[in-house]
CSV table of C-alpha atoms in Angstrom, one decimal:
chain,number,residue,atom,x,y,z
A,895,SER,CA,0.0,0.0,0.0
A,896,ALA,CA,1.0,3.6,-0.6
A,897,VAL,CA,2.9,5.5,2.1
A,898,ILE,CA,2.1,9.2,2.7
A,899,SER,CA,4.2,11.8,4.3
A,900,GLN,CA,2.2,14.7,5.6
A,901,LYS,CA,3.5,17.9,7.1
A,902,PRO,CA,3.4,19.9,9.3
A,903,SER,CA,2.2,17.5,12.0
A,904,ARG,CA,0.9,20.4,14.0
A,905,ASP,CA,0.8,24.1,14.0
A,906,ILE,CA,-0.6,27.0,16.1
A,907,CYS,CA,-1.7,29.9,13.9
A,908,GLN,CA,-3.0,33.4,14.3
A,909,ARG,CA,-6.5,34.1,13.1
A,910,GLY,CA,-6.6,35.8,9.7
A,911,THR,CA,-3.5,33.9,8.5
A,912,SER,CA,-3.2,30.9,6.1
A,913,LEU,CA,-1.5,27.6,6.5
A,914,THR,CA,-0.5,25.2,3.7
A,915,ILE,CA,-0.4,21.5,4.4
A,916,GLN,CA,1.6,19.2,2.2
A,917,CYS,CA,1.2,15.5,1.4
A,918,GLN,CA,3.8,13.5,-0.5
A,919,VAL,CA,3.0,9.9,-1.7
A,920,ASP,CA,5.6,7.3,-2.5
A,921,SER,CA,3.8,6.2,-5.7
A,922,GLN,CA,1.8,7.8,-8.4
A,923,VAL,CA,-1.9,8.0,-7.7
A,924,THR,CA,-4.7,9.4,-9.7
A,925,MET,CA,-6.8,10.9,-6.9
A,926,MET,CA,-6.0,12.3,-3.5
A,927,PHE,CA,-8.5,13.1,-0.9
A,928,TRP,CA,-8.5,15.8,1.8
A,929,TYR,CA,-10.5,15.4,5.1
A,930,ARG,CA,-11.2,17.5,8.1
A,931,GLN,CA,-11.8,16.0,11.6
A,932,GLN,CA,-13.2,18.4,14.1
A,933,PRO,CA,-12.6,17.7,17.8
A,934,GLY,CA,-14.4,14.5,18.9
A,935,GLN,CA,-16.0,14.0,15.5
A,936,SER,CA,-15.7,11.7,12.5
A,937,LEU,CA,-13.9,12.6,9.2
A,938,THR,CA,-15.5,14.9,6.7
A,939,LEU,CA,-14.4,14.9,3.1
A,940,ILE,CA,-13.3,18.4,2.0
A,941,ALA,CA,-12.4,17.7,-1.6
A,942,THR,CA,-11.0,15.3,-4.2
A,943,ALA,CA,-7.8,16.5,-5.9
A,944,ASN,CA,-7.1,15.2,-9.4
A,945,GLN,CA,-3.8,15.9,-11.2
A,946,GLY,CA,-4.3,18.2,-14.1
A,947,SER,CA,-7.7,19.5,-13.2
A,948,GLU,CA,-9.4,21.6,-10.5
A,949,ALA,CA,-10.3,19.9,-7.3
A,950,THR,CA,-13.8,18.8,-6.7
A,951,TYR,CA,-15.3,20.2,-3.4
A,952,GLU,CA,-17.9,18.7,-1.2
A,953,SER,CA,-20.9,20.7,-0.1
A,954,GLY,CA,-20.0,23.3,2.5
A,955,PHE,CA,-16.4,23.7,1.3
A,956,VAL,CA,-15.2,26.3,-1.2
A,957,ILE,CA,-12.1,26.8,-3.2
A,958,ASP,CA,-11.5,30.3,-1.8
A,959,LYS,CA,-11.3,29.0,1.7
A,960,PHE,CA,-9.5,25.7,1.0
A,961,PRO,CA,-7.4,26.1,-2.2
A,962,ILE,CA,-5.8,22.8,-3.3
A,963,SER,CA,-2.9,22.2,-5.6
A,964,ARG,CA,-2.0,18.9,-7.4
A,965,PRO,CA,1.1,19.6,-9.5
A,966,ASN,CA,1.9,16.0,-10.1
A,967,LEU,CA,0.8,12.4,-9.4
A,968,THR,CA,2.6,12.2,-6.1
A,969,PHE,CA,2.1,15.5,-4.4
A,970,SER,CA,-0.8,17.8,-3.2
A,971,THR,CA,-1.3,20.7,-0.9
A,972,LEU,CA,-4.3,22.0,1.0
A,973,THR,CA,-4.3,25.6,2.2
A,974,VAL,CA,-6.6,26.8,5.0
A,975,SER,CA,-7.1,30.5,4.2
A,976,ASN,CA,-8.1,33.4,6.5
A,977,MET,CA,-8.2,31.1,9.5
A,978,SER,CA,-10.6,31.5,12.4
A,979,PRO,CA,-10.8,29.5,15.6
A,980,GLU,CA,-13.5,27.4,14.0
A,981,ASP,CA,-10.9,26.0,11.6
A,982,SER,CA,-9.1,24.3,14.5
A,983,SER,CA,-9.2,20.7,13.4
A,984,ILE,CA,-7.1,17.8,12.3
A,985,TYR,CA,-6.6,17.8,8.5
A,986,LEU,CA,-5.7,14.5,6.7
A,987,CYS,CA,-4.9,13.5,3.2
A,988,SER,CA,-5.6,10.1,1.8
A,989,VAL,CA,-5.2,8.0,-1.3
A,990,GLY,CA,-7.0,4.9,-2.4
A,991,GLY,CA,-9.8,3.4,-4.5
A,992,HIS,CA,-10.6,0.5,-6.8
A,993,LEU,CA,-7.3,0.9,-8.6
A,994,LEU,CA,-5.5,0.3,-5.3
A,995,ASN,CA,-7.6,-2.8,-4.5
A,996,TYR,CA,-10.0,-0.7,-2.4
A,997,GLY,CA,-7.2,0.1,0.0
A,998,TYR,CA,-7.1,3.6,1.4
A,999,THR,CA,-4.0,5.1,3.2
A,1000,PHE,CA,-4.0,8.2,5.3
A,1001,GLY,CA,-1.4,10.7,6.2
A,1002,SER,CA,-0.6,11.1,9.9
A,1003,GLY,CA,-2.6,14.3,10.0
A,1004,THR,CA,-2.0,18.0,10.7
A,1005,ARG,CA,-3.4,19.2,14.0
A,1006,LEU,CA,-4.2,22.9,13.5
A,1007,THR,CA,-5.0,25.3,16.4
A,1008,VAL,CA,-6.1,28.8,15.5
A,1009,VAL,CA,-5.8,31.4,18.2
B,696,THR,CA,-25.2,13.3,-0.3
B,697,GLN,CA,-24.2,9.9,1.0
B,698,LEU,CA,-24.7,9.5,4.7
B,699,LEU,CA,-23.5,6.7,7.0
B,700,GLU,CA,-25.1,6.5,10.4
B,701,GLN,CA,-23.4,4.5,13.1
B,702,SER,CA,-25.0,3.2,16.3
B,703,PRO,CA,-24.5,3.4,19.1
B,704,GLN,CA,-22.6,6.7,19.2
B,705,PHE,CA,-21.0,5.9,22.6
B,706,LEU,CA,-20.5,2.6,24.3
B,707,SER,CA,-19.0,1.9,27.7
B,708,ILE,CA,-18.6,-1.7,28.7
B,709,GLN,CA,-16.7,-4.0,31.1
B,710,GLU,CA,-13.9,-6.2,29.9
B,711,GLY,CA,-15.1,-9.5,28.7
B,712,GLU,CA,-18.4,-8.3,27.3
B,713,ASN,CA,-19.5,-8.6,23.7
B,714,LEU,CA,-20.7,-5.7,21.6
B,715,THR,CA,-21.9,-4.9,18.1
B,716,VAL,CA,-21.6,-1.6,16.2
B,717,TYR,CA,-23.9,-0.9,13.3
B,718,CYS,CA,-23.3,1.2,10.2
B,719,ASN,CA,-26.3,2.0,8.0
B,720,SER,CA,-26.9,3.9,4.8
B,721,SER,CA,-29.4,4.3,2.0
B,722,SER,CA,-26.6,4.3,-0.5
B,723,VAL,CA,-24.9,1.4,-2.2
B,724,PHE,CA,-21.1,1.2,-1.8
B,725,SER,CA,-18.4,-0.6,-3.9
B,726,SER,CA,-16.6,-1.4,-0.7
B,727,LEU,CA,-16.9,-0.7,3.0
B,728,GLN,CA,-14.2,-0.3,5.5
B,729,TRP,CA,-13.8,-0.2,9.2
B,730,TYR,CA,-11.2,1.8,11.0
B,731,ARG,CA,-10.1,2.4,14.6
B,732,GLN,CA,-8.6,5.7,15.6
B,733,GLU,CA,-6.8,6.5,18.8
B,734,PRO,CA,-6.3,10.1,20.1
B,735,GLY,CA,-3.7,12.0,18.2
B,736,GLU,CA,-3.4,9.5,15.4
B,737,GLY,CA,-4.8,8.9,12.0
B,738,PRO,CA,-7.4,6.2,11.4
B,739,VAL,CA,-6.0,2.7,11.1
B,740,LEU,CA,-7.7,0.3,8.7
B,741,LEU,CA,-9.1,-2.9,10.3
B,742,VAL,CA,-10.8,-4.5,7.3
B,743,THR,CA,-12.3,-4.0,3.9
B,744,VAL,CA,-15.4,-5.8,2.7
B,745,VAL,CA,-16.2,-5.9,-1.0
B,746,THR,CA,-18.8,-8.6,-1.6
B,747,GLY,CA,-22.5,-8.3,-0.4
B,748,GLY,CA,-23.0,-10.7,2.4
B,749,GLU,CA,-19.3,-11.1,3.1
B,750,VAL,CA,-18.2,-12.0,6.6
B,751,LYS,CA,-14.6,-11.4,7.7
B,752,LYS,CA,-13.0,-12.3,11.0
B,753,LEU,CA,-10.0,-10.7,12.6
B,754,LYS,CA,-9.3,-12.5,15.9
B,755,ARG,CA,-12.1,-11.3,18.2
B,756,LEU,CA,-13.6,-9.0,15.6
B,757,THR,CA,-16.2,-10.1,13.1
B,758,PHE,CA,-17.3,-7.8,10.2
B,759,GLN,CA,-20.3,-8.3,8.0
B,760,PHE,CA,-21.3,-6.5,4.8
B,761,GLY,CA,-25.0,-6.4,4.1
B,762,ASP,CA,-26.4,-8.3,1.1
B,763,ALA,CA,-27.5,-5.1,-0.5
B,764,ARG,CA,-24.1,-3.4,0.2
B,765,LYS,CA,-25.7,-0.6,2.1
B,766,ASP,CA,-24.9,-1.6,5.7
B,767,SER,CA,-22.3,-3.3,7.8
B,768,SER,CA,-21.7,-4.5,11.4
B,769,LEU,CA,-18.7,-5.0,13.6
B,770,HIS,CA,-19.0,-7.5,16.4
B,771,ILE,CA,-16.3,-7.7,19.1
B,772,THR,CA,-16.2,-10.8,21.4
B,773,ALA,CA,-14.8,-10.6,24.9
B,774,ALA,CA,-13.8,-6.9,24.6
B,775,GLN,CA,-10.5,-5.8,26.2
B,776,PRO,CA,-9.3,-2.4,27.4
B,777,GLY,CA,-7.0,-2.3,24.3
B,778,ASP,CA,-10.1,-2.2,22.1
B,779,THR,CA,-10.9,1.3,23.4
B,780,GLY,CA,-11.0,3.9,20.7
B,781,LEU,CA,-13.1,5.5,18.0
B,782,TYR,CA,-14.5,3.1,15.5
B,783,LEU,CA,-15.3,4.4,12.0
B,784,CYS,CA,-17.0,2.8,9.1
B,785,ALA,CA,-16.5,4.2,5.7
B,786,GLY,CA,-18.1,3.5,2.3
B,787,ALA,CA,-16.5,3.9,-1.0
B,788,SER,CA,-18.4,5.4,-3.9
B,789,TYR,CA,-18.7,3.3,-7.1
B,790,ASN,CA,-18.2,6.2,-9.5
B,791,THR,CA,-15.8,8.5,-7.7
B,792,ASP,CA,-13.8,6.3,-5.2
B,793,LYS,CA,-14.6,8.9,-2.6
B,794,LEU,CA,-14.6,7.4,0.9
B,795,ILE,CA,-17.4,8.7,3.1
B,796,PHE,CA,-17.1,8.2,6.8
B,797,GLY,CA,-19.7,7.2,9.3
B,798,THR,CA,-20.6,9.2,12.3
B,799,GLY,CA,-18.3,7.2,14.5
B,800,THR,CA,-18.7,5.0,17.6
B,801,ARG,CA,-16.6,5.8,20.7
B,802,LEU,CA,-15.9,2.6,22.6
B,803,GLN,CA,-14.6,2.5,26.2
B,804,VAL,CA,-13.7,-0.8,27.7
B,805,PHE,CA,-13.1,-0.8,31.5
B,806,PRO,CA,-10.9,-3.4,33.2
């Protein structure tokens, strides 16, 4: 299965600033997924990042707030823009699907605290 | 929007007891997965079920995928304190491979 390196692992940021989270995969994958996990809750899908096209966002998430880059088949970034305390969450990237025998791998997560 | 409802939401039991967690949806999935997550860590895959009606066993854990591929259950026999954690089911979409997570079940096993 794929191995994902995600960074930073944690950060404390001032409100109004932006943070970019990076995920590097050790193999080429078509799609990468970005999730948010608010304290004490399950994972919510933010968007699907395809190489060579714009990311597809889920209901309640917009590109201006969570811009995503996918410059190649092994790398993606998620930016959390103009942060507020409500953005304090764990953000995770993931790869997987039927092309990977239905296996899904997750990065170790970025724990973001906005003060 | 695909939704996966898990029940119960919280479960506190004594060591040695049995328990079942349910994961239900109105959507059909290409596969369904179960994860366990501990505080400060990412979710760890326990099992993937692909075929409707499939049953998989992993030591004291038994997973079942519903015949219609819309629901699943996780049964733990003789629970141990090490089973404590957040259990998440997740269904994969046929068309997009998106993995949608259930609402989660927080299990606490007391010695």
